Amino acid sequence: MTHRILIVGQDPDTVDYTAPGIIPGMTADKVRAGVTASKLSLEGQGYICDNLYVQPAPAVAEAEVAAALSRATYDVVVIGAGIRNPPANLILLETVLNTIHRAAPQTRIAFNTRPDDTDAAAARWLGR
């Protein structure tokens, strides 16, 4: 059985990299490189992996996540630290979580700590 993973993060070009909760020195390029490396690692292990960068507006992110979840069934959704950690993103985080809960209640949810450990976050929940 092939597992399918969705990586959800805030569009790297819309992140305030000076905000509390963001890893010091993080940049849009580092986010993209880390997520790409994790995605390639997961695909190299035989998983199907999709990436979704959402806009920071909760209503827009809700539509984007719902659309992605309507196109495929995922075993795990990894929510990036850029959505979770900044206090200003609380409503965005709640929106993403509730959209996943509503649209895909069987799907496990995982959290990374950095873009480049997204693969480890997903792997924790595969096969459970």
CSV table of N, CA and C in Angstrom, one decimal:
chain,number,residue,atom,x,y,z
A,1,MET,N,0.8,-1.2,0.0
A,1,MET,CA,0.0,0.0,0.0
A,1,MET,C,0.9,1.2,0.0
A,2,THR,N,0.7,2.1,-0.9
A,2,THR,CA,1.4,3.4,-1.0
A,2,THR,C,0.7,4.4,-0.2
A,3,HIS,N,1.5,5.0,0.7
A,3,HIS,CA,0.9,6.1,1.5
A,3,HIS,C,1.0,7.4,0.8
A,4,ARG,N,0.1,8.3,1.0
A,4,ARG,CA,0.1,9.6,0.4
A,4,ARG,C,0.1,10.7,1.5
A,5,ILE,N,1.0,11.7,1.3
A,5,ILE,CA,1.3,12.7,2.2
A,5,ILE,C,1.0,14.1,1.6
A,6,LEU,N,0.4,15.0,2.4
A,6,LEU,CA,0.3,16.4,2.0
A,6,LEU,C,1.0,17.3,2.9
A,7,ILE,N,1.9,18.1,2.4
A,7,ILE,CA,2.7,19.1,3.2
A,7,ILE,C,2.0,20.4,3.0
A,8,VAL,N,1.5,21.0,4.1
A,8,VAL,CA,0.9,22.3,4.0
A,8,VAL,C,1.7,23.3,4.7
A,9,GLY,N,2.0,24.4,4.0
A,9,GLY,CA,2.8,25.5,4.6
A,9,GLY,C,2.3,26.8,4.0
A,10,GLN,N,2.6,27.8,4.8
A,10,GLN,CA,2.3,29.2,4.3
A,10,GLN,C,3.2,29.5,3.1
A,11,ASP,N,2.7,30.1,2.1
A,11,ASP,CA,3.5,30.5,0.9
A,11,ASP,C,4.7,31.3,1.5
A,12,PRO,N,5.9,30.7,1.2
A,12,PRO,CA,7.1,31.3,1.7
A,12,PRO,C,7.3,32.8,1.4
A,13,ASP,N,6.7,33.3,0.3
A,13,ASP,CA,6.9,34.7,-0.1
A,13,ASP,C,6.0,35.6,0.8
A,14,THR,N,5.1,35.0,1.6
A,14,THR,CA,4.2,35.8,2.4
A,14,THR,C,4.5,35.8,3.9
A,15,VAL,N,5.6,35.1,4.3
A,15,VAL,CA,6.0,34.9,5.7
A,15,VAL,C,6.7,36.1,6.1
A,16,ASP,N,6.4,36.6,7.3
A,16,ASP,CA,7.2,37.6,8.0
A,16,ASP,C,8.3,36.9,8.8
A,17,TYR,N,9.5,36.9,8.2
A,17,TYR,CA,10.6,36.2,8.8
A,17,TYR,C,11.2,36.8,10.0
A,18,THR,N,10.7,38.0,10.4
A,18,THR,CA,11.1,38.6,11.7
A,18,THR,C,10.1,38.4,12.8
A,19,ALA,N,9.1,37.7,12.5
A,19,ALA,CA,8.0,37.4,13.5
A,19,ALA,C,8.5,36.5,14.6
A,20,PRO,N,8.0,36.7,15.8
A,20,PRO,CA,8.3,35.7,16.9
A,20,PRO,C,7.8,34.3,16.4
A,21,GLY,N,8.6,33.3,16.8
A,21,GLY,CA,8.2,31.9,16.4
A,21,GLY,C,8.8,31.4,15.1
A,22,ILE,N,9.4,32.3,14.4
A,22,ILE,CA,10.1,32.0,13.1
A,22,ILE,C,11.5,31.7,13.4
A,23,ILE,N,12.1,30.6,12.9
A,23,ILE,CA,13.5,30.3,13.2
A,23,ILE,C,14.4,31.4,12.7
A,24,PRO,N,15.3,32.0,13.6
A,24,PRO,CA,16.2,33.0,13.1
A,24,PRO,C,17.0,32.6,11.9
A,25,GLY,N,17.1,33.6,11.0
A,25,GLY,CA,17.8,33.3,9.8
A,25,GLY,C,17.1,32.6,8.7
A,26,MET,N,15.8,32.2,8.9
A,26,MET,CA,15.0,31.5,7.9
A,26,MET,C,14.7,32.5,6.8
A,27,THR,N,14.6,32.0,5.6
A,27,THR,CA,14.2,32.8,4.4
A,27,THR,C,13.3,31.9,3.5
A,28,ALA,N,12.7,32.6,2.6
A,28,ALA,CA,11.8,31.9,1.7
A,28,ALA,C,12.6,30.8,0.9
A,29,ASP,N,13.8,31.1,0.5
A,29,ASP,CA,14.6,30.1,-0.2
A,29,ASP,C,14.9,28.9,0.6
A,30,LYS,N,15.2,29.2,1.9
A,30,LYS,CA,15.5,28.1,2.8
A,30,LYS,C,14.3,27.2,3.1
A,31,VAL,N,13.1,27.8,3.2
A,31,VAL,CA,11.9,27.1,3.3
A,31,VAL,C,11.7,26.2,2.1
A,32,ARG,N,11.7,26.8,0.9
A,32,ARG,CA,11.5,26.0,-0.3
A,32,ARG,C,12.5,24.8,-0.4
A,33,ALA,N,13.8,25.1,-0.1
A,33,ALA,CA,14.8,24.1,-0.2
A,33,ALA,C,14.6,22.9,0.8
A,34,GLY,N,14.2,23.3,2.0
A,34,GLY,CA,14.0,22.3,3.0
A,34,GLY,C,12.8,21.4,2.7
A,35,VAL,N,11.7,22.1,2.3
A,35,VAL,CA,10.5,21.3,1.9
A,35,VAL,C,10.8,20.4,0.7
A,36,THR,N,11.5,20.9,-0.3
A,36,THR,CA,11.8,20.1,-1.4
A,36,THR,C,12.6,18.9,-1.1
A,37,ALA,N,13.6,19.1,-0.2
A,37,ALA,CA,14.5,18.0,0.2
A,37,ALA,C,13.7,17.0,1.0
A,38,SER,N,12.8,17.4,1.8
A,38,SER,CA,11.9,16.4,2.6
A,38,SER,C,11.0,15.7,1.6
A,39,LYS,N,10.4,16.4,0.7
A,39,LYS,CA,9.5,15.8,-0.3
A,39,LYS,C,10.2,14.8,-1.1
A,40,LEU,N,11.4,15.1,-1.6
A,40,LEU,CA,12.2,14.1,-2.4
A,40,LEU,C,12.6,12.9,-1.5
A,41,SER,N,12.9,13.1,-0.3
A,41,SER,CA,13.2,12.0,0.6
A,41,SER,C,12.0,11.1,0.8
A,42,LEU,N,10.8,11.7,1.0
A,42,LEU,CA,9.6,10.8,1.1
A,42,LEU,C,9.3,10.1,-0.2
A,43,GLU,N,9.5,10.8,-1.3
A,43,GLU,CA,9.2,10.1,-2.6
A,43,GLU,C,10.3,9.0,-2.9
A,44,GLY,N,11.5,9.2,-2.4
A,44,GLY,CA,12.5,8.2,-2.6
A,44,GLY,C,12.3,7.0,-1.7
A,45,GLN,N,11.4,7.1,-0.7
A,45,GLN,CA,11.0,6.0,0.1
A,45,GLN,C,9.8,5.3,-0.4
A,46,GLY,N,9.3,5.8,-1.5
A,46,GLY,CA,8.1,5.2,-2.2
A,46,GLY,C,6.8,5.8,-1.8
A,47,TYR,N,6.8,7.0,-1.1
A,47,TYR,CA,5.5,7.6,-0.8
A,47,TYR,C,5.1,8.6,-1.9
A,48,ILE,N,3.9,8.9,-2.0
A,48,ILE,CA,3.4,9.9,-2.9
A,48,ILE,C,3.2,11.2,-2.0
A,49,CYS,N,3.8,12.2,-2.5
A,49,CYS,CA,3.9,13.4,-1.6
A,49,CYS,C,3.5,14.7,-2.4
A,50,ASP,N,2.5,15.4,-1.9
A,50,ASP,CA,2.1,16.7,-2.5
A,50,ASP,C,2.4,17.8,-1.6
A,51,ASN,N,2.7,19.0,-2.2
A,51,ASN,CA,3.0,20.1,-1.4
A,51,ASN,C,2.0,21.2,-1.7
A,52,LEU,N,1.5,21.9,-0.7
A,52,LEU,CA,0.6,23.0,-0.8
A,52,LEU,C,1.0,24.2,0.0
A,53,TYR,N,1.3,25.3,-0.7
A,53,TYR,CA,1.6,26.5,0.0
A,53,TYR,C,0.4,27.3,-0.1
A,54,VAL,N,-0.1,27.7,1.1
A,54,VAL,CA,-1.4,28.4,1.2
A,54,VAL,C,-1.1,29.9,1.5
A,55,GLN,N,-2.1,30.7,1.2
A,55,GLN,CA,-2.0,32.1,1.5
A,55,GLN,C,-2.3,32.4,2.9
A,56,PRO,N,-1.9,33.5,3.5
A,56,PRO,CA,-2.0,33.7,5.0
A,56,PRO,C,-3.5,34.1,5.4
A,57,ALA,N,-4.3,34.5,4.4
A,57,ALA,CA,-5.7,34.8,4.8
A,57,ALA,C,-6.4,33.5,5.1
A,58,PRO,N,-7.0,33.4,6.3
A,58,PRO,CA,-7.6,32.2,6.7
A,58,PRO,C,-8.7,31.7,5.7
A,59,ALA,N,-9.6,32.5,5.2
A,59,ALA,CA,-10.6,32.1,4.3
A,59,ALA,C,-10.0,31.6,3.0
A,60,VAL,N,-8.9,32.2,2.5
A,60,VAL,CA,-8.3,31.7,1.3
A,60,VAL,C,-7.6,30.3,1.6
A,61,ALA,N,-6.9,30.2,2.7
A,61,ALA,CA,-6.2,29.0,3.1
A,61,ALA,C,-7.2,27.9,3.2
A,62,GLU,N,-8.4,28.2,3.8
A,62,GLU,CA,-9.4,27.2,4.0
A,62,GLU,C,-9.8,26.6,2.6
A,63,ALA,N,-10.1,27.4,1.7
A,63,ALA,CA,-10.5,27.0,0.3
A,63,ALA,C,-9.4,26.2,-0.3
A,64,GLU,N,-8.1,26.6,-0.2
A,64,GLU,CA,-7.0,25.9,-0.8
A,64,GLU,C,-6.8,24.5,-0.2
A,65,VAL,N,-6.9,24.4,1.1
A,65,VAL,CA,-6.8,23.1,1.8
A,65,VAL,C,-7.9,22.2,1.5
A,66,ALA,N,-9.1,22.7,1.5
A,66,ALA,CA,-10.3,21.9,1.2
A,66,ALA,C,-10.2,21.4,-0.3
A,67,ALA,N,-9.8,22.2,-1.2
A,67,ALA,CA,-9.6,21.8,-2.6
A,67,ALA,C,-8.6,20.7,-2.7
A,68,ALA,N,-7.5,20.8,-2.0
A,68,ALA,CA,-6.4,19.8,-2.1
A,68,ALA,C,-7.0,18.5,-1.5
A,69,LEU,N,-7.7,18.5,-0.4
A,69,LEU,CA,-8.2,17.3,0.2
A,69,LEU,C,-9.4,16.7,-0.6
A,70,SER,N,-10.0,17.5,-1.4
A,70,SER,CA,-11.1,16.9,-2.3
A,70,SER,C,-10.5,16.2,-3.5
A,71,ARG,N,-9.2,16.4,-3.8
A,71,ARG,CA,-8.6,15.8,-5.0
A,71,ARG,C,-7.9,14.5,-4.7
A,72,ALA,N,-7.6,14.2,-3.4
A,72,ALA,CA,-6.9,13.0,-3.1
A,72,ALA,C,-7.2,12.6,-1.6
A,73,THR,N,-7.0,11.4,-1.3
A,73,THR,CA,-7.1,10.9,0.1
A,73,THR,C,-5.7,10.8,0.6
A,74,TYR,N,-5.4,11.5,1.7
A,74,TYR,CA,-4.1,11.5,2.3
A,74,TYR,C,-4.0,10.7,3.6
A,75,ASP,N,-2.9,10.0,3.9
A,75,ASP,CA,-2.7,9.3,5.1
A,75,ASP,C,-2.2,10.3,6.2
A,76,VAL,N,-1.4,11.2,5.8
A,76,VAL,CA,-0.9,12.2,6.7
A,76,VAL,C,-0.8,13.6,6.1
A,77,VAL,N,-1.2,14.6,6.9
A,77,VAL,CA,-1.0,16.0,6.5
A,77,VAL,C,0.0,16.6,7.5
A,78,VAL,N,1.1,17.1,6.9
A,78,VAL,CA,2.1,17.8,7.8
A,78,VAL,C,1.8,19.3,7.7
A,79,ILE,N,1.6,19.9,8.8
A,79,ILE,CA,1.4,21.4,8.9
A,79,ILE,C,2.7,22.0,9.3
A,80,GLY,N,3.2,22.9,8.5
A,80,GLY,CA,4.5,23.5,8.7
A,80,GLY,C,4.5,24.5,9.9
A,81,ALA,N,5.7,24.6,10.4
A,81,ALA,CA,6.0,25.5,11.6
A,81,ALA,C,5.7,27.0,11.3
A,82,GLY,N,5.8,27.4,10.0
A,82,GLY,CA,5.5,28.7,9.6
A,82,GLY,C,4.0,29.1,9.8
A,83,ILE,N,3.1,28.1,9.8
A,83,ILE,CA,1.7,28.3,10.1
A,83,ILE,C,1.5,28.2,11.6
A,84,ARG,N,2.1,27.2,12.2
A,84,ARG,CA,1.9,27.0,13.6
A,84,ARG,C,2.5,27.9,14.6
A,85,ASN,N,3.7,28.3,14.4
A,85,ASN,CA,4.5,29.0,15.4
A,85,ASN,C,4.2,30.5,15.7
A,86,PRO,N,4.1,31.3,14.6
A,86,PRO,CA,3.9,32.7,14.9
A,86,PRO,C,2.6,32.9,15.6
A,87,PRO,N,2.6,33.6,16.7
A,87,PRO,CA,1.3,33.9,17.4
A,87,PRO,C,0.3,34.6,16.5
A,88,ALA,N,0.7,35.4,15.6
A,88,ALA,CA,-0.2,36.1,14.7
A,88,ALA,C,-0.9,35.1,13.8
A,89,ASN,N,-0.5,33.9,13.7
A,89,ASN,CA,-1.1,32.9,12.8
A,89,ASN,C,-2.1,32.0,13.5
A,90,LEU,N,-2.5,32.3,14.7
A,90,LEU,CA,-3.4,31.4,15.4
A,90,LEU,C,-4.7,31.1,14.6
A,91,ILE,N,-5.3,32.1,14.1
A,91,ILE,CA,-6.5,31.8,13.3
A,91,ILE,C,-6.3,31.0,12.1
A,92,LEU,N,-5.1,31.3,11.4
A,92,LEU,CA,-4.8,30.5,10.2
A,92,LEU,C,-4.6,29.1,10.6
A,93,LEU,N,-3.9,28.8,11.7
A,93,LEU,CA,-3.7,27.5,12.2
A,93,LEU,C,-5.0,26.8,12.5
A,94,GLU,N,-5.8,27.5,13.2
A,94,GLU,CA,-7.1,26.9,13.6
A,94,GLU,C,-7.9,26.6,12.3
A,95,THR,N,-7.9,27.4,11.3
A,95,THR,CA,-8.6,27.2,10.1
A,95,THR,C,-8.1,26.0,9.4
A,96,VAL,N,-6.8,25.9,9.2
A,96,VAL,CA,-6.2,24.7,8.6
A,96,VAL,C,-6.6,23.4,9.3
A,97,LEU,N,-6.4,23.4,10.6
A,97,LEU,CA,-6.7,22.2,11.4
A,97,LEU,C,-8.2,21.8,11.2
A,98,ASN,N,-9.1,22.8,11.4
A,98,ASN,CA,-10.5,22.5,11.3
A,98,ASN,C,-10.9,22.1,9.9
A,99,THR,N,-10.3,22.6,8.8
A,99,THR,CA,-10.5,22.2,7.5
A,99,THR,C,-10.1,20.7,7.3
A,100,ILE,N,-9.0,20.4,7.8
A,100,ILE,CA,-8.5,19.0,7.7
A,100,ILE,C,-9.5,18.1,8.4
A,101,HIS,N,-9.8,18.5,9.6
A,101,HIS,CA,-10.7,17.7,10.5
A,101,HIS,C,-12.1,17.4,9.8
A,102,ARG,N,-12.6,18.5,9.2
A,102,ARG,CA,-13.9,18.4,8.5
A,102,ARG,C,-13.8,17.6,7.2
A,103,ALA,N,-12.8,17.9,6.4
A,103,ALA,CA,-12.7,17.3,5.0
A,103,ALA,C,-12.1,15.9,5.0
A,104,ALA,N,-11.2,15.6,6.0
A,104,ALA,CA,-10.5,14.3,6.0
A,104,ALA,C,-10.3,13.8,7.4
A,105,PRO,N,-11.4,13.5,8.1
A,105,PRO,CA,-11.3,13.1,9.5
A,105,PRO,C,-10.4,11.9,9.8
A,106,GLN,N,-10.2,11.0,8.8
A,106,GLN,CA,-9.4,9.8,9.0
A,106,GLN,C,-7.9,10.1,8.8
A,107,THR,N,-7.5,11.3,8.4
A,107,THR,CA,-6.1,11.6,8.1
A,107,THR,C,-5.4,12.0,9.4
A,108,ARG,N,-4.2,11.5,9.5
A,108,ARG,CA,-3.3,11.9,10.7
A,108,ARG,C,-2.8,13.2,10.4
A,109,ILE,N,-2.5,14.0,11.4
A,109,ILE,CA,-1.9,15.3,11.3
A,109,ILE,C,-0.5,15.3,12.0
A,110,ALA,N,0.5,15.8,11.4
A,110,ALA,CA,1.8,15.9,11.9
A,110,ALA,C,2.3,17.3,11.8
A,111,PHE,N,3.3,17.6,12.7
A,111,PHE,CA,3.9,18.9,12.7
A,111,PHE,C,5.4,18.8,12.6
A,112,ASN,N,6.0,19.6,11.7
A,112,ASN,CA,7.5,19.6,11.6
A,112,ASN,C,8.0,20.7,12.5
A,113,THR,N,9.3,20.7,12.7
A,113,THR,CA,9.9,21.8,13.5
A,113,THR,C,10.7,22.8,12.6
A,114,ARG,N,11.1,22.3,11.4
A,114,ARG,CA,11.8,23.0,10.4
A,114,ARG,C,11.4,22.5,9.0
A,115,PRO,N,11.6,23.2,8.0
A,115,PRO,CA,11.2,22.7,6.6
A,115,PRO,C,11.9,21.4,6.3
A,116,ASP,N,13.2,21.2,6.8
A,116,ASP,CA,13.9,20.0,6.4
A,116,ASP,C,13.7,18.8,7.2
A,117,ASP,N,12.7,18.9,8.2
A,117,ASP,CA,12.4,17.7,8.9
A,117,ASP,C,10.9,17.3,8.7
A,118,THR,N,10.4,17.8,7.6
A,118,THR,CA,9.0,17.5,7.3
A,118,THR,C,8.9,16.0,7.0
A,119,ASP,N,9.9,15.3,6.4
A,119,ASP,CA,9.8,13.9,6.1
A,119,ASP,C,9.7,13.1,7.4
A,120,ALA,N,10.5,13.5,8.4
A,120,ALA,CA,10.5,12.8,9.7
A,120,ALA,C,9.1,13.0,10.4
A,121,ALA,N,8.5,14.1,10.3
A,121,ALA,CA,7.2,14.4,10.9
A,121,ALA,C,6.2,13.5,10.2
A,122,ALA,N,6.2,13.4,8.9
A,122,ALA,CA,5.2,12.5,8.2
A,122,ALA,C,5.5,11.0,8.6
A,123,ALA,N,6.7,10.6,8.6
A,123,ALA,CA,7.0,9.2,8.9
A,123,ALA,C,6.6,8.8,10.3
A,124,ARG,N,6.5,9.7,11.2
A,124,ARG,CA,6.1,9.3,12.6
A,124,ARG,C,4.7,8.7,12.6
A,125,TRP,N,3.8,9.2,11.6
A,125,TRP,CA,2.4,8.8,11.6
A,125,TRP,C,2.0,7.8,10.5
A,126,LEU,N,2.9,7.4,9.6
A,126,LEU,CA,2.6,6.5,8.6
A,126,LEU,C,2.5,5.1,9.2
A,127,GLY,N,1.5,4.4,8.7
A,127,GLY,CA,1.3,3.0,9.2
A,127,GLY,C,0.7,2.8,10.6
A,128,ARG,N,0.3,3.9,11.2
A,128,ARG,CA,-0.3,3.8,12.5
A,128,ARG,C,-1.8,3.6,12.4
